[in-house]
Amino acid sequence: MLLKLLIALVLGLYGMVSGGMLTLSEAEHKAITCSYEMRAAYADEQAKEWEKLNAASSYMPSVAYSGSFNRMDRNALINYMGSQMPGMTGGMGTEGLSSGAFPSKMTTVNHSITLSQPISNGGGEIFALRIARETKKAIELQLKESELNAIYNTRKAYFDCIIAMEQQEAAKDDLSWTQQNLNKAKIRHQGGGVPLTDVLQWESDVARKENNLAVAYDSYRTSLLNLLHSFGMTAEKLDTSLELQSYEMFDSWYAKGCAQMTISIDSNLQLQALKHYTKVADESKKIAISKYLPNLNAFVTANWPMAEDLVPEGNTGWMVGMSLDLTLFSGFRNGTNFRKVNYEYQKTVIDEQKIINQLKVNLERIKMFYKTAYDGVLAARIQRNLMDKQLQLMQERYDGGLVNQSELLEVALSLRMARVGYIQKLLECLLLESEYLRNIGKLEVAL
């Protein structure tokens, strides 16, 4: 998994977004490999894998070596022997000892190797392994959930870019249309067809719509930056020549028909992960109980003296034994710890119940709003088409002097709102469907 991430990261970050077309599918593929959230999730998943192995290794045999080197002169040796055997020097005298009873210096070297094997710590090792296993499963589910979130967040950012892009295009068309009418008004004014106030109004509208275009451009650029951020790119990589799919590409997605939604939360990855954490909390209670039980360990120790005998040959001592530890009183630490983990378990159970109810409420909300949004797309499309025809008729009537400038501008504004409104309704509907799929754990990269 980690190798897959590194390969995808290298390919993603160094062959990333430059000019040309960036499709929704490409953006989502980049998100599930290169986004900040996915890279952090992969690192967390690997950390939990090593945590599980570390928990298992704690109950494997351990081998330890120890060695000691001691060098003493005659005076230190006399004092040492005197402290070990009181009265030893009573009939010998200090001069006799110092003149030959002991060597001038003495060196001792000892080696020992100890093999230890934990046998039982009241069952805590079993519970710790279960905790590590359940935590690893929960992290794996959270990794999958992070993938769904990366897809959804990138899709939302992509749709926001499309809306901003279409608003920019609408601002361009509106400015061009206004400039054309300004030119017509100037010609007609020279012939006495329209008053000077019309020309001045068109000039004012041109200036205002040039500003509108600048604002739309900034909004589009900001949306692009958010899109790049959603799949792990930095702001320095932004290329304004980047092209996105037009909203017409998603009309076929809508044309597939209204999605059938059910209130099913069993496949929700967040809930599945939380169930594993509930098991972790339950196992933690058992670990707290194991603190009352005895610990049993076995050991084998071999030791040998003399510096020249680095490897023992025949002067070896050994010892085999077992140790039993039983805590009789711990200052109420065990009891208070059990109470703490018991309430933590109860909290986890409550959190699980809360998530279940929250997911049901959220799915019910999506279901209701999706049906309304789906019907609203068709209504918005009809409104856009009607306003488009109405503007054409109104333009002809204005050119013929049958309507005034204010009436024409009102229809033009309604058409711009209808065009952008249709795109927003369409993408809002598709995003609600994506949110539903994310909540039931079925969201996939767009084809």
Short mmCIF file of C-alpha atoms in Angstrom, two decimals:
data_model
loop_
_atom_site.label_atom_id
_atom_site.label_comp_id
_atom_site.label_asym_id
_atom_site.label_seq_id
_atom_site.Cartn_x
_atom_site.Cartn_y
_atom_site.Cartn_z
CA MET A 1 0.00 0.00 0.00
CA LEU A 2 2.80 2.40 0.90
CA LEU A 3 4.70 1.61 -2.34
CA LYS A 4 1.52 2.25 -4.31
CA LEU A 5 1.15 5.61 -2.59
CA LEU A 6 4.75 6.64 -3.30
CA ILE A 7 4.53 5.70 -6.99
CA ALA A 8 1.22 7.50 -7.41
CA LEU A 9 2.56 10.51 -5.52
CA VAL A 10 5.62 10.82 -7.77
CA LEU A 11 3.56 10.44 -10.93
CA GLY A 12 0.89 12.77 -9.60
CA LEU A 13 3.06 15.63 -8.36
CA TYR A 14 5.45 15.75 -11.29
CA GLY A 15 3.06 15.16 -14.16
CA MET A 16 0.33 17.24 -12.77
CA VAL A 17 -1.73 20.12 -13.94
CA SER A 18 -0.44 22.27 -16.74
CA GLY A 19 -2.49 23.60 -19.65
CA GLY A 20 -4.95 21.46 -21.51
CA MET A 21 -8.06 19.66 -20.36
CA LEU A 22 -8.50 18.38 -16.82
CA THR A 23 -11.49 16.06 -16.65
CA LEU A 24 -13.45 15.31 -13.50
CA SER A 25 -12.21 11.72 -13.58
CA GLU A 26 -8.57 12.82 -13.74
CA ALA A 27 -9.04 15.25 -10.87
CA GLU A 28 -10.64 12.57 -8.68
CA HIS A 29 -7.91 10.05 -9.49
CA LYS A 30 -5.33 12.59 -8.37
CA ALA A 31 -7.31 13.25 -5.19
CA ILE A 32 -7.33 9.61 -4.01
CA THR A 33 -3.56 9.36 -4.38
CA CYS A 34 -2.06 12.82 -3.90
CA SER A 35 -4.41 14.83 -1.68
CA TYR A 36 -3.14 15.91 1.72
CA GLU A 37 -5.90 13.99 3.48
CA MET A 38 -5.11 10.73 1.68
CA ARG A 39 -1.36 10.99 2.30
CA ALA A 40 -2.03 11.62 6.00
CA ALA A 41 -4.48 8.69 6.08
CA TYR A 42 -1.93 6.36 4.47
CA ALA A 43 0.69 7.39 7.03
CA ASP A 44 -1.78 6.78 9.88
CA GLU A 45 -2.68 3.38 8.46
CA GLN A 46 0.99 2.37 8.28
CA ALA A 47 1.57 3.60 11.84
CA LYS A 48 -1.27 1.40 13.11
CA GLU A 49 0.15 -1.58 11.20
CA TRP A 50 3.45 -1.21 13.05
CA GLU A 51 1.57 -0.62 16.30
CA LYS A 52 -0.13 -3.99 15.85
CA LEU A 53 3.22 -5.69 15.22
CA ASN A 54 4.71 -3.91 18.23
CA ALA A 55 1.90 -5.20 20.45
CA ALA A 56 2.58 -8.75 19.25
CA SER A 57 6.34 -8.45 19.76
CA SER A 58 5.85 -7.49 23.40
CA TYR A 59 4.94 -11.11 24.16
CA MET A 60 7.78 -12.78 22.29
CA PRO A 61 10.94 -14.09 24.03
CA SER A 62 13.63 -11.54 24.86
CA VAL A 63 17.38 -12.18 25.12
CA ALA A 64 19.62 -9.86 27.12
CA TYR A 65 23.40 -9.82 27.63
CA SER A 66 25.15 -8.23 30.58
CA GLY A 67 28.82 -7.99 31.43
CA SER A 68 30.86 -6.49 34.23
CA PHE A 69 34.53 -5.53 34.53
CA ASN A 70 36.15 -4.84 37.93
CA ARG A 71 39.76 -3.90 38.72
CA MET A 72 40.89 -3.36 42.34
CA ASP A 73 44.26 -2.58 43.97
CA ARG A 74 45.47 -4.27 47.23
CA ASN A 75 44.00 -1.67 49.61
CA ALA A 76 40.58 -1.75 47.95
CA LEU A 77 40.69 -5.55 47.97
CA ILE A 78 41.61 -5.68 51.69
CA ASN A 79 38.80 -3.29 52.55
CA TYR A 80 36.38 -5.24 50.37
CA MET A 81 37.29 -8.62 51.90
CA GLY A 82 37.16 -7.12 55.39
CA SER A 83 33.67 -5.81 54.76
CA GLN A 84 32.55 -9.17 53.42
CA MET A 85 34.22 -11.29 56.21
CA PRO A 86 34.44 -9.26 59.47
CA GLY A 87 37.26 -10.38 61.75
CA MET A 88 39.26 -11.93 58.92
CA THR A 89 42.24 -9.68 59.58
CA GLY A 90 42.06 -9.96 63.34
CA GLY A 91 45.14 -12.22 63.86
CA MET A 92 47.10 -11.38 60.72
CA GLY A 93 47.90 -7.72 61.11
CA THR A 94 47.80 -5.04 58.51
CA GLU A 95 51.47 -5.40 57.55
CA GLY A 96 51.10 -9.10 56.78
CA LEU A 97 48.17 -8.47 54.53
CA SER A 98 49.79 -5.63 52.71
CA SER A 99 53.07 -7.43 52.15
CA GLY A 100 51.82 -10.57 50.47
CA ALA A 101 48.53 -11.89 51.65
CA PHE A 102 46.79 -10.31 48.66
CA PRO A 103 47.95 -9.59 45.14
CA SER A 104 48.82 -6.01 44.30
CA LYS A 105 45.89 -5.82 41.84
CA MET A 106 42.92 -8.01 40.93
CA THR A 107 40.75 -8.04 37.80
CA THR A 108 37.40 -9.81 37.44
CA VAL A 109 35.18 -10.05 34.37
CA ASN A 110 31.73 -11.65 34.36
CA HIS A 111 29.32 -12.35 31.50
CA SER A 112 25.70 -13.46 31.56
CA ILE A 113 22.95 -14.10 29.01
CA THR A 114 19.32 -14.21 30.09
CA LEU A 115 16.38 -15.55 28.08
CA SER A 116 12.98 -14.35 29.31
CA GLN A 117 9.57 -15.49 28.15
CA PRO A 118 6.38 -13.79 29.35
CA ILE A 119 3.79 -16.46 30.06
CA SER A 120 0.83 -14.48 31.28
CA ASN A 121 0.06 -11.03 32.62
CA GLY A 122 -3.47 -11.85 33.59
CA GLY A 123 -4.60 -12.13 29.97
CA GLY A 124 -3.58 -8.56 29.17
CA GLU A 125 -1.43 -9.68 26.25
CA ILE A 126 -4.42 -11.27 24.54
CA PHE A 127 -6.57 -8.19 25.04
CA ALA A 128 -3.77 -5.92 23.79
CA LEU A 129 -3.48 -7.96 20.59
CA ARG A 130 -7.23 -7.74 20.09
CA ILE A 131 -7.12 -3.97 20.60
CA ALA A 132 -4.33 -3.63 18.04
CA ARG A 133 -6.24 -5.79 15.56
CA GLU A 134 -9.54 -3.92 15.98
CA THR A 135 -7.77 -0.56 15.79
CA LYS A 136 -6.06 -1.61 12.56
CA LYS A 137 -9.41 -2.61 11.04
CA ALA A 138 -10.91 0.72 12.06
CA ILE A 139 -8.02 2.61 10.50
CA GLU A 140 -8.36 0.65 7.25
CA LEU A 141 -12.04 1.63 7.10
CA GLN A 142 -11.15 5.23 7.85
CA LEU A 143 -8.65 5.09 4.99
CA LYS A 144 -11.42 4.00 2.64
CA GLU A 145 -13.66 6.72 4.05
CA SER A 146 -10.91 9.27 3.42
CA GLU A 147 -10.85 8.11 -0.19
CA LEU A 148 -14.60 8.70 -0.51
CA ASN A 149 -14.24 12.13 1.09
CA ALA A 150 -11.37 12.99 -1.27
CA ILE A 151 -13.53 12.08 -4.27
CA TYR A 152 -16.50 14.04 -2.96
CA ASN A 153 -14.51 17.14 -2.01
CA THR A 154 -12.76 17.21 -5.37
CA ARG A 155 -16.04 16.72 -7.21
CA LYS A 156 -17.58 19.61 -5.27
CA ALA A 157 -14.55 21.80 -6.01
CA TYR A 158 -14.74 20.83 -9.69
CA PHE A 159 -18.43 21.70 -9.87
CA ASP A 160 -17.73 25.03 -8.15
CA CYS A 161 -15.12 25.69 -10.84
CA ILE A 162 -17.61 24.91 -13.59
CA ILE A 163 -20.14 27.32 -12.09
CA ALA A 164 -17.46 30.02 -11.73
CA MET A 165 -16.29 29.34 -15.29
CA GLU A 166 -19.82 29.65 -16.67
CA GLN A 167 -20.37 32.83 -14.68
CA GLN A 168 -17.21 34.20 -16.27
CA GLU A 169 -18.43 33.20 -19.74
CA ALA A 170 -21.81 34.76 -19.01
CA ALA A 171 -20.06 37.97 -17.92
CA LYS A 172 -18.06 37.97 -21.18
CA ASP A 173 -21.20 37.45 -23.29
CA ASP A 174 -23.05 40.11 -21.33
CA LEU A 175 -20.23 42.61 -21.84
CA SER A 176 -20.06 41.84 -25.55
CA TRP A 177 -23.85 42.19 -25.87
CA THR A 178 -23.76 45.53 -24.02
CA GLN A 179 -20.95 46.85 -26.21
CA GLN A 180 -22.89 45.89 -29.33
CA ASN A 181 -25.94 47.74 -28.06
CA LEU A 182 -23.77 50.75 -27.22
CA ASN A 183 -22.50 50.86 -30.77
CA LYS A 184 -26.05 50.54 -32.11
CA ALA A 185 -27.27 53.26 -29.74
CA LYS A 186 -24.57 55.66 -30.93
CA ILE A 187 -25.56 55.11 -34.56
CA ARG A 188 -29.27 55.44 -33.83
CA HIS A 189 -28.68 58.54 -31.73
CA GLN A 190 -26.92 60.20 -34.64
CA GLY A 191 -30.02 59.47 -36.74
CA GLY A 192 -32.36 60.68 -34.01
CA GLY A 193 -33.69 57.21 -33.23
CA VAL A 194 -32.81 57.15 -29.49
CA PRO A 195 -32.09 59.92 -26.97
CA LEU A 196 -28.63 60.64 -25.61
CA THR A 197 -29.63 59.17 -22.25
CA ASP A 198 -29.72 55.71 -23.86
CA VAL A 199 -26.16 56.11 -25.07
CA LEU A 200 -25.02 57.26 -21.64
CA GLN A 201 -26.82 54.34 -19.98
CA TRP A 202 -25.14 51.84 -22.32
CA GLU A 203 -21.74 53.42 -21.60
CA SER A 204 -22.40 53.14 -17.88
CA ASP A 205 -23.44 49.51 -18.29
CA VAL A 206 -20.26 48.71 -20.25
CA ALA A 207 -18.11 50.08 -17.40
CA ARG A 208 -20.10 48.17 -14.80
CA LYS A 209 -19.97 44.91 -16.74
CA GLU A 210 -16.23 45.22 -17.30
CA ASN A 211 -15.94 45.24 -13.52
CA ASN A 212 -18.34 42.29 -13.30
CA LEU A 213 -16.07 40.36 -15.68
CA ALA A 214 -13.00 41.15 -13.55
CA VAL A 215 -14.83 39.89 -10.43
CA ALA A 216 -15.93 36.74 -12.28
CA TYR A 217 -12.35 36.11 -13.39
CA ASP A 218 -11.08 36.41 -9.80
CA SER A 219 -13.82 34.06 -8.59
CA TYR A 220 -12.89 31.50 -11.23
CA ARG A 221 -9.20 31.73 -10.33
CA THR A 222 -10.04 31.24 -6.65
CA SER A 223 -12.16 28.19 -7.53
CA LEU A 224 -9.25 26.74 -9.50
CA LEU A 225 -6.96 27.20 -6.50
CA ASN A 226 -9.45 25.36 -4.30
CA LEU A 227 -9.65 22.58 -6.86
CA LEU A 228 -5.87 22.21 -6.96
CA HIS A 229 -5.76 22.18 -3.17
CA SER A 230 -8.36 19.39 -3.08
CA PHE A 231 -5.94 16.99 -4.79
CA GLY A 232 -2.72 18.14 -3.15
CA MET A 233 -1.37 20.78 -5.51
CA THR A 234 0.17 24.05 -4.35
CA ALA A 235 -0.91 27.49 -5.49
CA GLU A 236 2.33 27.92 -7.48
CA LYS A 237 1.18 25.17 -9.86
CA LEU A 238 -1.89 27.14 -11.00
CA ASP A 239 -2.15 27.54 -14.78
CA THR A 240 -5.02 29.76 -15.86
CA SER A 241 -4.98 28.17 -19.31
CA LEU A 242 -6.28 24.98 -17.71
CA GLU A 243 -9.58 23.87 -19.24
CA LEU A 244 -12.41 22.03 -17.50
CA GLN A 245 -15.30 20.05 -18.84
CA SER A 246 -18.34 22.10 -19.77
CA TYR A 247 -21.57 21.66 -17.84
CA GLU A 248 -23.12 20.13 -20.99
CA MET A 249 -20.99 17.04 -20.30
CA PHE A 250 -23.05 16.40 -17.15
CA ASP A 251 -26.44 16.68 -18.81
CA SER A 252 -26.09 13.01 -19.80
CA TRP A 253 -25.45 12.17 -16.13
CA TYR A 254 -28.74 13.83 -15.23
CA ALA A 255 -30.47 12.17 -18.17
CA LYS A 256 -29.90 8.72 -16.62
CA GLY A 257 -32.91 9.41 -14.44
CA CYS A 258 -33.70 10.04 -10.82
CA ALA A 259 -31.59 7.91 -8.46
CA GLN A 260 -33.46 5.58 -6.13
CA MET A 261 -32.41 6.34 -2.57
CA THR A 262 -32.98 4.22 0.51
CA ILE A 263 -32.20 4.94 4.16
CA SER A 264 -29.52 2.26 4.58
CA ILE A 265 -26.56 2.99 6.87
CA ASP A 266 -25.09 -0.49 7.30
CA SER A 267 -22.47 0.12 4.60
CA ASN A 268 -21.40 3.51 5.98
CA LEU A 269 -17.64 3.34 6.56
CA GLN A 270 -17.63 5.79 9.47
CA LEU A 271 -20.16 3.66 11.33
CA GLN A 272 -18.25 0.45 10.62
CA ALA A 273 -15.04 2.02 11.93
CA LEU A 274 -16.82 3.24 15.05
CA LYS A 275 -18.08 -0.29 15.75
CA HIS A 276 -14.46 -1.47 15.82
CA TYR A 277 -13.56 1.35 18.21
CA THR A 278 -16.42 0.21 20.45
CA LYS A 279 -14.78 -3.23 20.54
CA VAL A 280 -11.48 -1.54 21.39
CA ALA A 281 -13.12 0.20 24.35
CA ASP A 282 -14.60 -3.11 25.48
CA GLU A 283 -11.19 -4.82 25.34
CA SER A 284 -9.72 -1.93 27.33
CA LYS A 285 -12.11 -2.81 30.13
CA LYS A 286 -10.72 -6.35 30.12
CA ILE A 287 -7.16 -5.04 30.30
CA ALA A 288 -8.14 -3.00 33.35
CA ILE A 289 -9.54 -6.17 34.97
CA SER A 290 -6.33 -8.09 34.15
CA LYS A 291 -4.40 -5.71 36.42
CA TYR A 292 -5.94 -7.60 39.35
CA LEU A 293 -4.55 -10.94 38.11
CA PRO A 294 -1.05 -12.37 38.64
CA ASN A 295 1.83 -11.97 36.16
CA LEU A 296 3.85 -15.08 35.37
CA ASN A 297 7.23 -15.04 33.61
CA ALA A 298 9.94 -17.66 32.98
CA PHE A 299 13.66 -17.06 32.58
CA VAL A 300 16.94 -18.90 31.91
CA THR A 301 20.26 -17.27 32.82
CA ALA A 302 23.80 -18.48 32.00
CA ASN A 303 26.88 -16.74 33.43
CA TRP A 304 30.61 -17.33 33.38
CA PRO A 305 33.68 -15.50 34.72
CA MET A 306 37.17 -14.67 33.40
CA ALA A 307 37.92 -12.23 30.63
CA GLU A 308 39.57 -14.82 28.43
CA ASP A 309 36.44 -17.02 28.41
CA LEU A 310 34.27 -14.85 26.19
CA VAL A 311 32.55 -18.07 25.12
CA PRO A 312 31.86 -20.45 28.04
CA GLU A 313 33.61 -23.82 27.94
CA GLY A 314 33.23 -25.54 31.23
CA ASN A 315 33.12 -22.92 33.90
CA THR A 316 29.53 -21.92 33.36
CA GLY A 317 26.79 -21.34 35.88
CA TRP A 318 23.15 -21.32 34.97
CA MET A 319 19.80 -20.68 36.56
CA VAL A 320 16.24 -21.46 35.53
CA GLY A 321 13.26 -20.00 37.24
CA MET A 322 9.84 -18.48 37.14
CA SER A 323 8.56 -15.31 38.71
CA LEU A 324 5.05 -14.64 39.94
CA ASP A 325 3.83 -11.12 40.69
CA LEU A 326 0.49 -10.36 42.28
CA THR A 327 -0.55 -6.83 43.18
CA LEU A 328 -2.26 -6.87 46.57
CA PHE A 329 -2.85 -3.13 46.85
CA SER A 330 -2.10 -0.38 44.33
CA GLY A 331 -3.41 2.68 46.09
CA PHE A 332 -6.76 2.28 44.31
CA ARG A 333 -5.07 2.87 40.92
CA ASN A 334 -6.47 -0.30 39.40
CA GLY A 335 -9.98 0.38 40.65
CA THR A 336 -10.06 3.97 39.47
CA ASN A 337 -8.57 2.99 36.11
CA PHE A 338 -11.28 0.39 35.60
CA ARG A 339 -13.97 2.97 36.37
CA LYS A 340 -12.38 5.35 33.85
CA VAL A 341 -12.22 2.85 30.96
CA ASN A 342 -15.73 1.62 31.78
CA TYR A 343 -17.15 5.12 31.32
CA GLU A 344 -15.05 5.54 28.16
CA TYR A 345 -16.70 2.39 26.83
CA GLN A 346 -20.14 3.75 27.69
CA LYS A 347 -19.29 6.99 25.87
CA THR A 348 -18.23 5.03 22.77
CA VAL A 349 -21.55 3.18 22.78
CA ILE A 350 -23.43 6.48 23.03
CA ASP A 351 -21.32 7.95 20.20
CA GLU A 352 -22.19 4.94 18.05
CA GLN A 353 -25.90 5.44 18.72
CA LYS A 354 -25.54 9.15 17.96
CA ILE A 355 -23.80 8.47 14.63
CA ILE A 356 -26.49 5.96 13.65
CA ASN A 357 -29.24 8.50 14.26
CA GLN A 358 -27.25 11.30 12.62
CA LEU A 359 -26.67 9.23 9.50
CA LYS A 360 -30.34 8.39 9.21
CA VAL A 361 -31.28 12.06 9.54
CA ASN A 362 -28.67 13.06 6.98
CA LEU A 363 -29.80 10.44 4.46
CA GLU A 364 -33.40 11.52 4.93
CA ARG A 365 -32.37 15.11 4.25
CA ILE A 366 -30.46 14.14 1.10
CA LYS A 367 -33.36 12.06 -0.13
CA MET A 368 -35.86 14.91 0.25
CA PHE A 369 -33.66 17.63 -1.22
CA TYR A 370 -32.47 15.42 -4.07
CA LYS A 371 -36.01 14.82 -5.34
CA THR A 372 -36.71 18.56 -5.17
CA ALA A 373 -33.41 19.39 -6.87
CA TYR A 374 -34.02 16.82 -9.61
CA ASP A 375 -37.40 18.33 -10.45
CA GLY A 376 -35.89 21.81 -10.19
CA VAL A 377 -33.35 21.07 -12.93
CA LEU A 378 -36.09 20.50 -15.49
CA ALA A 379 -37.91 23.67 -14.40
CA ALA A 380 -34.67 25.69 -14.59
CA ARG A 381 -33.97 24.35 -18.08
CA ILE A 382 -37.42 25.38 -19.30
CA GLN A 383 -36.98 28.81 -17.71
CA ARG A 384 -33.60 29.29 -19.41
CA ASN A 385 -34.92 28.34 -22.84
CA LEU A 386 -37.94 30.66 -22.47
CA MET A 387 -35.79 33.58 -21.36
CA ASP A 388 -33.40 33.00 -24.28
CA LYS A 389 -36.29 33.27 -26.75
CA GLN A 390 -37.74 36.24 -24.90
CA LEU A 391 -34.45 38.16 -25.12
CA GLN A 392 -34.26 37.56 -28.86
CA LEU A 393 -37.78 38.93 -29.30
CA MET A 394 -37.13 41.86 -26.97
CA GLN A 395 -33.90 42.71 -28.81
CA GLU A 396 -35.80 42.83 -32.12
CA ARG A 397 -38.48 45.03 -30.60
CA TYR A 398 -35.89 47.38 -29.06
CA ASP A 399 -34.06 47.66 -32.37
CA GLY A 400 -37.42 48.51 -33.94
CA GLY A 401 -38.15 51.15 -31.31
CA LEU A 402 -41.09 49.27 -29.81
CA VAL A 403 -39.69 48.90 -26.26
CA ASN A 404 -37.41 51.07 -24.19
CA GLN A 405 -33.93 50.33 -22.89
CA SER A 406 -35.02 49.49 -19.35
CA GLU A 407 -37.31 46.71 -20.57
CA LEU A 408 -34.53 45.20 -22.66
CA LEU A 409 -32.04 45.32 -19.77
CA GLU A 410 -34.53 43.67 -17.44
CA VAL A 411 -34.99 40.73 -19.80
CA ALA A 412 -31.22 40.44 -20.35
CA LEU A 413 -30.63 40.28 -16.58
CA SER A 414 -33.32 37.60 -16.22
CA LEU A 415 -31.65 35.53 -18.94
CA ARG A 416 -28.23 35.69 -17.27
CA MET A 417 -29.75 34.60 -13.98
CA ALA A 418 -31.65 31.79 -15.71
CA ARG A 419 -28.52 30.47 -17.46
CA VAL A 420 -26.40 30.42 -14.32
CA GLY A 421 -29.36 29.17 -12.28
CA TYR A 422 -29.78 26.15 -14.55
CA ILE A 423 -26.11 25.18 -14.18
CA GLN A 424 -26.28 25.57 -10.42
CA LYS A 425 -29.44 23.45 -10.20
CA LEU A 426 -27.93 20.74 -12.40
CA LEU A 427 -24.68 20.44 -10.46
CA GLU A 428 -26.46 20.76 -7.10
CA CYS A 429 -28.61 17.77 -8.05
CA LEU A 430 -25.58 15.69 -9.10
CA LEU A 431 -23.69 16.67 -5.96
CA LEU A 432 -26.56 15.55 -3.73
CA GLU A 433 -26.50 12.19 -5.48
CA SER A 434 -22.74 12.01 -4.86
CA GLU A 435 -23.25 12.89 -1.20
CA TYR A 436 -25.77 10.07 -0.88
CA LEU A 437 -23.33 7.58 -2.41
CA ARG A 438 -20.59 8.79 -0.06
CA ASN A 439 -22.84 8.26 2.98
CA ILE A 440 -23.63 4.68 2.00
CA GLY A 441 -19.99 3.94 1.12
CA LYS A 442 -20.58 3.50 -2.62
CA LEU A 443 -19.06 6.66 -4.15
CA GLU A 444 -16.58 5.95 -6.95
CA VAL A 445 -14.36 7.97 -9.26
CA ALA A 446 -16.35 9.42 -12.18
CA LEU A 447 -15.95 7.62 -15.50
#
